[in-house]
Each structure stands twice: as C-alpha cells, then as structure tokens.
C-alpha cells in the first residue's frame, strides 16, 4: 500500500511511504497524499512512549534535507524533494532514512531530533540517498549496515550524540517563523559525514560512531576546534580514501598510507576528529594500543619491526605513521641513532623519554611536537617551538 509499518520479530520497526507526492486530486495509485502522511504519523505517534522508528523508506528525498549539512553535490535540496516527506521524517524520527528518487548518492551528516538544552536528548537521524541500481556512472546504490533495534537498546546509549551531529534541517519547515538559532547551529558543527559500514560489527557500534562520545563532554574544553572544512582522515568524511581502509574498530581504524614509504606502510587513525595522541580519550587510546600490539605481532611474523611516528604540527587529524623495516636490516638502536643523528644535523632536540611514560606527561594538548616510538617501547620526543621540517620522519 501507500504507507505502513513493518515490525520484524527482532523488534526492528520499518516505516514506509510508497510512490511520489500527488500533484492532483484524486491522487493516482502510484502517489501519496497529505492524508497518507497524516495517517501514518497518527498510527505511530499514538503509541505510548513513542521514540521514533528504526528505519524510514521513501522514494522522494525530504525537502531541505541539506540545510546545515554537507553538500548534496549537484542536487539542490531546497528545490527538490517533498515537504510531506520532510514533515514525516521530522515526526517519525527514524534512525536511518533512505530515499532514492534523485538517482544520486548522498549521505547527510547525522542530525538531532531535539533542541539542545530545551528538550530531553533523543537519538540522531542519518539520511542516506542511494543512486539507481547498476547506474552507468557507478554511483553508490548499496548501503550495508547492521542495526540493533531501538527497542533493544539501552536508552543512554541510544541518545549519545556523534561529534559531527548537526541541527535538524526540517525545523524551519514546521514553524512559520524561523528561529534565530538556526544559522548559529549551522556554524556549530563540522562539515563531514559518515560513510558506509565496512564490517558486520560496525552497525552495532554505530550509535557510538562519535566514538568517544561518552568522554566528549569532559574532553570538549581541551579539544581543538573541529575542522571547518573537509578533513581527509575523519572516517566520517567523504574525502576518505575508502579503498585504503584495512580495518575499522570501535574508535580507530587502520589504513594503508596513500604515499607509503613501503607497500605495507600503514596509518593508525581515530575515527573521530582528534588532533594528537594527547587529545585522545582513554577509550580511543586503549584501542590505539591494541592496534600497535596487533601490528607488532603481524610485522614480526613477517620478519620485520615497525617504527611509529607522529607529527603534531601543521596537521588537523592525528596520523600515527607505522613503517615496517626488516629485522635483519637494523636494530632498534640503529633506528634510534638514525633519528638522533638526523635531528642533530638539523638542530632538532630529540630526547628519549621513559619507556612506560605516558605522552601526556611530556606534552600538553595544543602544543606541537614530533614523536617516535619503536615496537620495543622505546620513545623519542621533540617539543616543536618554531619551524619544523614536515617530512623529517619520512626522510629518516
């Protein structure tokens, strides 16, 4: 039919609205009307303790979905789409809203379903538009993800807000007088988006794809500003080279280096936007440590040891460069000596710091530095006070 709700045995709730918005009366069989939207809303909103649906499926995009968010490319979201679908999405608060009629792929930044400090926190909505199947331009038409039904989730986990969440794009459509808050909200949030999930576990963790959201409140004052433009390394960003991604964890991911010094040169990166190791929450830091241990074991099995370095200088997003070198080529002492010698030649003070010391003990958030770590646990550190050669680590 034109509209309805499908409830799976797991408790997953999928609402749907079929066809396109009717432009005439009586509406054709392949169209929906305002009455269909109202009846679908009423059937769901009448339920006690209604919080939203898990998934909403529509053909048209909602009007103005791109407001406060990343660009939808060539699609003008102020002119295309249906106001009725926008109203439906605003009322049903789906965790995922899929549409496809514009034949373009667009994944919008997640948006809030509540007004900050005025309403009880609610879950976010992710709008994902897919292109037509098998299109000649090879635009994305599949979206793989795993989802835990809202009815089975812990309420506190459900309402956690990702770092890249934006204001609700439909609020101004629902109110005659636009609120002055709206333009401010557009500037509050970074411009990046979450791309499709690559592993079967990621969807279950999707509510925490803000990663350290549990820690984000206390950490907020310390953290540097979010990027105002595209970040090449936020996993949320469309600029991410997806084909280079090797592994995705809960808080971090592993990717091949785009300009690798060797074929197995990899990067450990936080999924969310952090500038340096000293800015990381304990949860993210713990996962970084796990990735290091896994890489050490892997490279040792290949007869190699790794050298890891970080340049927290003229970079927006933390990148831990991990470069393997053959065990029989050089010892850890050889590697340390190479770094120290090169540093001395360039008048860079590179100091060895205790093996089990925390980097946060010698570096403060916001302070630029260069850091080297061997897989033996040995560490070298330089506090950057002026200029620093950007390619120093690669050159060594």
PDB file of N, CA and C in Angstrom, residues 135-178:
ATOM      1  N   UNK A 135      23.662   1.827 -12.060  1.00  0.00           N
ATOM      2  CA  UNK A 135      23.764   3.030 -12.891  1.00  0.00           C
ATOM      3  C   UNK A 135      25.119   3.096 -13.603  1.00  0.00           C
ATOM      4  N   UNK A 136      25.108   3.695 -14.794  1.00  0.00           N
ATOM      5  CA  UNK A 136      26.314   3.749 -15.625  1.00  0.00           C
ATOM      6  C   UNK A 136      27.437   4.554 -14.982  1.00  0.00           C
ATOM      7  N   UNK A 137      27.078   5.534 -14.153  1.00  0.00           N
ATOM      8  CA  UNK A 137      28.093   6.384 -13.511  1.00  0.00           C
ATOM      9  C   UNK A 137      28.740   5.703 -12.316  1.00  0.00           C
ATOM     10  N   UNK A 138      28.260   4.509 -11.974  1.00  0.00           N
ATOM     11  CA  UNK A 138      28.783   3.744 -10.839  1.00  0.00           C
ATOM     12  C   UNK A 138      28.646   4.503  -9.521  1.00  0.00           C
ATOM     13  N   UNK A 139      27.585   5.286  -9.422  1.00  0.00           N
ATOM     14  CA  UNK A 139      27.278   5.925  -8.143  1.00  0.00           C
ATOM     15  C   UNK A 139      26.782   4.857  -7.180  1.00  0.00           C
ATOM     16  N   UNK A 140      27.002   5.077  -5.910  1.00  0.00           N
ATOM     17  CA  UNK A 140      26.695   4.048  -4.917  1.00  0.00           C
ATOM     18  C   UNK A 140      25.188   3.795  -4.808  1.00  0.00           C
ATOM     19  N   UNK A 141      24.795   2.530  -4.920  1.00  0.00           N
ATOM     20  CA  UNK A 141      23.371   2.193  -4.804  1.00  0.00           C
ATOM     21  C   UNK A 141      23.116   1.115  -3.746  1.00  0.00           C
ATOM     22  N   UNK A 142      24.186   0.686  -3.062  1.00  0.00           N
ATOM     23  CA  UNK A 142      24.031  -0.275  -1.971  1.00  0.00           C
ATOM     24  C   UNK A 142      24.557   0.341  -0.681  1.00  0.00           C
ATOM     25  N   UNK A 143      23.928   0.021   0.419  1.00  0.00           N
ATOM     26  CA  UNK A 143      24.388   0.512   1.723  1.00  0.00           C
ATOM     27  C   UNK A 143      24.282  -0.653   2.699  1.00  0.00           C
ATOM     28  N   UNK A 144      25.428  -1.180   3.107  1.00  0.00           N
ATOM     29  CA  UNK A 144      25.430  -2.332   4.015  1.00  0.00           C
ATOM     30  C   UNK A 144      25.612  -1.849   5.452  1.00  0.00           C
ATOM     31  N   UNK A 145      24.765  -2.297   6.334  1.00  0.00           N
ATOM     32  CA  UNK A 145      24.908  -1.907   7.730  1.00  0.00           C
ATOM     33  C   UNK A 145      24.195  -2.910   8.621  1.00  0.00           C
ATOM     34  N   UNK A 146      24.557  -2.899   9.891  1.00  0.00           N
ATOM     35  CA  UNK A 146      23.936  -3.769  10.877  1.00  0.00           C
ATOM     36  C   UNK A 146      23.322  -2.854  11.926  1.00  0.00           C
ATOM     37  N   UNK A 147      22.155  -3.198  12.416  1.00  0.00           N
ATOM     38  CA  UNK A 147      21.476  -2.283  13.339  1.00  0.00           C
ATOM     39  C   UNK A 147      20.825  -3.064  14.469  1.00  0.00           C
ATOM     40  N   UNK A 148      20.972  -2.561  15.676  1.00  0.00           N
ATOM     41  CA  UNK A 148      20.283  -3.126  16.840  1.00  0.00           C
ATOM     42  C   UNK A 148      18.954  -2.390  16.971  1.00  0.00           C
ATOM     43  N   UNK A 149      17.816  -3.086  17.041  1.00  0.00           N
ATOM     44  CA  UNK A 149      16.523  -2.395  17.162  1.00  0.00           C
ATOM     45  C   UNK A 149      16.509  -1.434  18.346  1.00  0.00           C
ATOM     46  N   UNK A 150      15.877  -0.309  18.140  1.00  0.00           N
ATOM     47  CA  UNK A 150      15.769   0.708  19.181  1.00  0.00           C
ATOM     48  C   UNK A 150      15.182   0.122  20.463  1.00  0.00           C
ATOM     49  N   UNK A 151      14.222  -0.795  20.295  1.00  0.00           N
ATOM     50  CA  UNK A 151      13.545  -1.373  21.457  1.00  0.00           C
ATOM     51  C   UNK A 151      14.475  -2.215  22.316  1.00  0.00           C
ATOM     52  N   UNK A 152      15.611  -2.638  21.749  1.00  0.00           N
ATOM     53  CA  UNK A 152      16.547  -3.483  22.496  1.00  0.00           C
ATOM     54  C   UNK A 152      17.724  -2.697  23.053  1.00  0.00           C
ATOM     55  N   UNK A 153      17.796  -1.406  22.735  1.00  0.00           N
ATOM     56  CA  UNK A 153      18.974  -0.620  23.116  1.00  0.00           C
ATOM     57  C   UNK A 153      18.819   0.041  24.470  1.00  0.00           C
ATOM     58  N   UNK A 154      19.937   0.209  25.129  1.00  0.00           N
ATOM     59  CA  UNK A 154      19.964   0.980  26.368  1.00  0.00           C
ATOM     60  C   UNK A 154      19.645   2.437  26.019  1.00  0.00           C
ATOM     61  N   UNK A 155      18.686   3.059  26.715  1.00  0.00           N
ATOM     62  CA  UNK A 155      18.293   4.435  26.364  1.00  0.00           C
ATOM     63  C   UNK A 155      19.458   5.417  26.358  1.00  0.00           C
ATOM     64  N   UNK A 156      20.381   5.272  27.288  1.00  0.00           N
ATOM     65  CA  UNK A 156      21.528   6.192  27.354  1.00  0.00           C
ATOM     66  C   UNK A 156      22.427   6.023  26.134  1.00  0.00           C
ATOM     67  N   UNK A 157      22.584   4.782  25.700  1.00  0.00           N
ATOM     68  CA  UNK A 157      23.409   4.510  24.514  1.00  0.00           C
ATOM     69  C   UNK A 157      22.736   5.047  23.261  1.00  0.00           C
ATOM     70  N   UNK A 158      21.416   4.895  23.210  1.00  0.00           N
ATOM     71  CA  UNK A 158      20.647   5.319  22.041  1.00  0.00           C
ATOM     72  C   UNK A 158      20.774   6.819  21.787  1.00  0.00           C
ATOM     73  N   UNK A 159      20.782   7.607  22.828  1.00  0.00           N
ATOM     74  CA  UNK A 159      20.729   9.065  22.656  1.00  0.00           C
ATOM     75  C   UNK A 159      22.108   9.717  22.607  1.00  0.00           C
ATOM     76  N   UNK A 160      23.182   8.935  22.649  1.00  0.00           N
ATOM     77  CA  UNK A 160      24.511   9.544  22.538  1.00  0.00           C
ATOM     78  C   UNK A 160      24.641  10.250  21.196  1.00  0.00           C
ATOM     79  N   UNK A 161      25.256  11.416  21.211  1.00  0.00           N
ATOM     80  CA  UNK A 161      25.346  12.240  20.011  1.00  0.00           C
ATOM     81  C   UNK A 161      26.732  12.126  19.374  1.00  0.00           C
ATOM     82  N   UNK A 162      26.803  11.844  18.069  1.00  0.00           N
ATOM     83  CA  UNK A 162      28.112  11.813  17.410  1.00  0.00           C
ATOM     84  C   UNK A 162      28.704  13.218  17.332  1.00  0.00           C
ATOM     85  N   UNK A 163      30.016  13.291  17.115  1.00  0.00           N
ATOM     86  CA  UNK A 163      30.687  14.598  17.095  1.00  0.00           C
ATOM     87  C   UNK A 163      30.251  15.459  15.922  1.00  0.00           C
ATOM     88  N   UNK A 164      29.844  14.809  14.803  1.00  0.00           N
ATOM     89  CA  UNK A 164      29.515  15.592  13.616  1.00  0.00           C
ATOM     90  C   UNK A 164      28.017  15.850  13.467  1.00  0.00           C
ATOM     91  N   UNK A 165      27.266  15.732  14.573  1.00  0.00           N
ATOM     92  CA  UNK A 165      25.819  15.936  14.508  1.00  0.00           C
ATOM     93  C   UNK A 165      25.497  17.393  14.195  1.00  0.00           C
ATOM     94  N   UNK A 166      24.419  17.614  13.432  1.00  0.00           N
ATOM     95  CA  UNK A 166      24.006  18.985  13.085  1.00  0.00           C
ATOM     96  C   UNK A 166      22.604  19.259  13.629  1.00  0.00           C
ATOM     97  N   UNK A 167      22.160  20.485  13.427  1.00  0.00           N
ATOM     98  CA  UNK A 167      20.802  20.858  13.805  1.00  0.00           C
ATOM     99  C   UNK A 167      19.818  20.158  12.855  1.00  0.00           C
ATOM    100  N   UNK A 168      18.569  20.065  13.283  1.00  0.00           N
ATOM    101  CA  UNK A 168      17.523  19.419  12.483  1.00  0.00           C
ATOM    102  C   UNK A 168      17.202  20.284  11.256  1.00  0.00           C
ATOM    103  N   UNK A 169      17.297  19.738  10.040  1.00  0.00           N
ATOM    104  CA  UNK A 169      17.087  20.558   8.839  1.00  0.00           C
ATOM    105  C   UNK A 169      15.635  20.914   8.579  1.00  0.00           C
ATOM    106  N   UNK A 170      14.690  20.204   9.232  1.00  0.00           N
ATOM    107  CA  UNK A 170      13.274  20.404   8.918  1.00  0.00           C
ATOM    108  C   UNK A 170      12.563  21.344   9.879  1.00  0.00           C
ATOM    109  N   UNK A 171      13.276  21.805  10.905  1.00  0.00           N
ATOM    110  CA  UNK A 171      12.592  22.590  11.941  1.00  0.00           C
ATOM    111  C   UNK A 171      11.954  23.845  11.374  1.00  0.00           C
ATOM    112  N   UNK A 172      12.674  24.503  10.455  1.00  0.00           N
ATOM    113  CA  UNK A 172      12.111  25.753   9.924  1.00  0.00           C
ATOM    114  C   UNK A 172      10.884  25.502   9.039  1.00  0.00           C
ATOM    115  N   UNK A 173      10.814  24.305   8.435  1.00  0.00           N
ATOM    116  CA  UNK A 173       9.643  23.985   7.624  1.00  0.00           C
ATOM    117  C   UNK A 173       8.396  23.827   8.480  1.00  0.00           C
ATOM    118  N   UNK A 174       8.602  23.412   9.722  1.00  0.00           N
ATOM    119  CA  UNK A 174       7.464  23.107  10.596  1.00  0.00           C
ATOM    120  C   UNK A 174       6.988  24.324  11.380  1.00  0.00           C
ATOM    121  N   UNK A 175       7.767  25.405  11.335  1.00  0.00           N
ATOM    122  CA  UNK A 175       7.385  26.598  12.094  1.00  0.00           C
ATOM    123  C   UNK A 175       7.274  27.783  11.149  1.00  0.00           C
ATOM    124  N   UNK A 176       6.269  28.565  11.311  1.00  0.00           N
ATOM    125  CA  UNK A 176       6.056  29.713  10.434  1.00  0.00           C
ATOM    126  C   UNK A 176       7.219  30.694  10.523  1.00  0.00           C
ATOM    127  N   UNK A 177       7.643  31.004  11.749  1.00  0.00           N
ATOM    128  CA  UNK A 177       8.736  31.957  11.934  1.00  0.00           C
ATOM    129  C   UNK A 177      10.025  31.200  12.188  1.00  0.00           C
ATOM    130  N   UNK A 178      11.000  31.340  11.306  1.00  0.00           N
ATOM    131  CA  UNK A 178      12.269  30.650  11.536  1.00  0.00           C
ATOM    132  C   UNK A 178      12.943  31.179  12.789  1.00  0.00           C
TER     133      UNK A 178
END
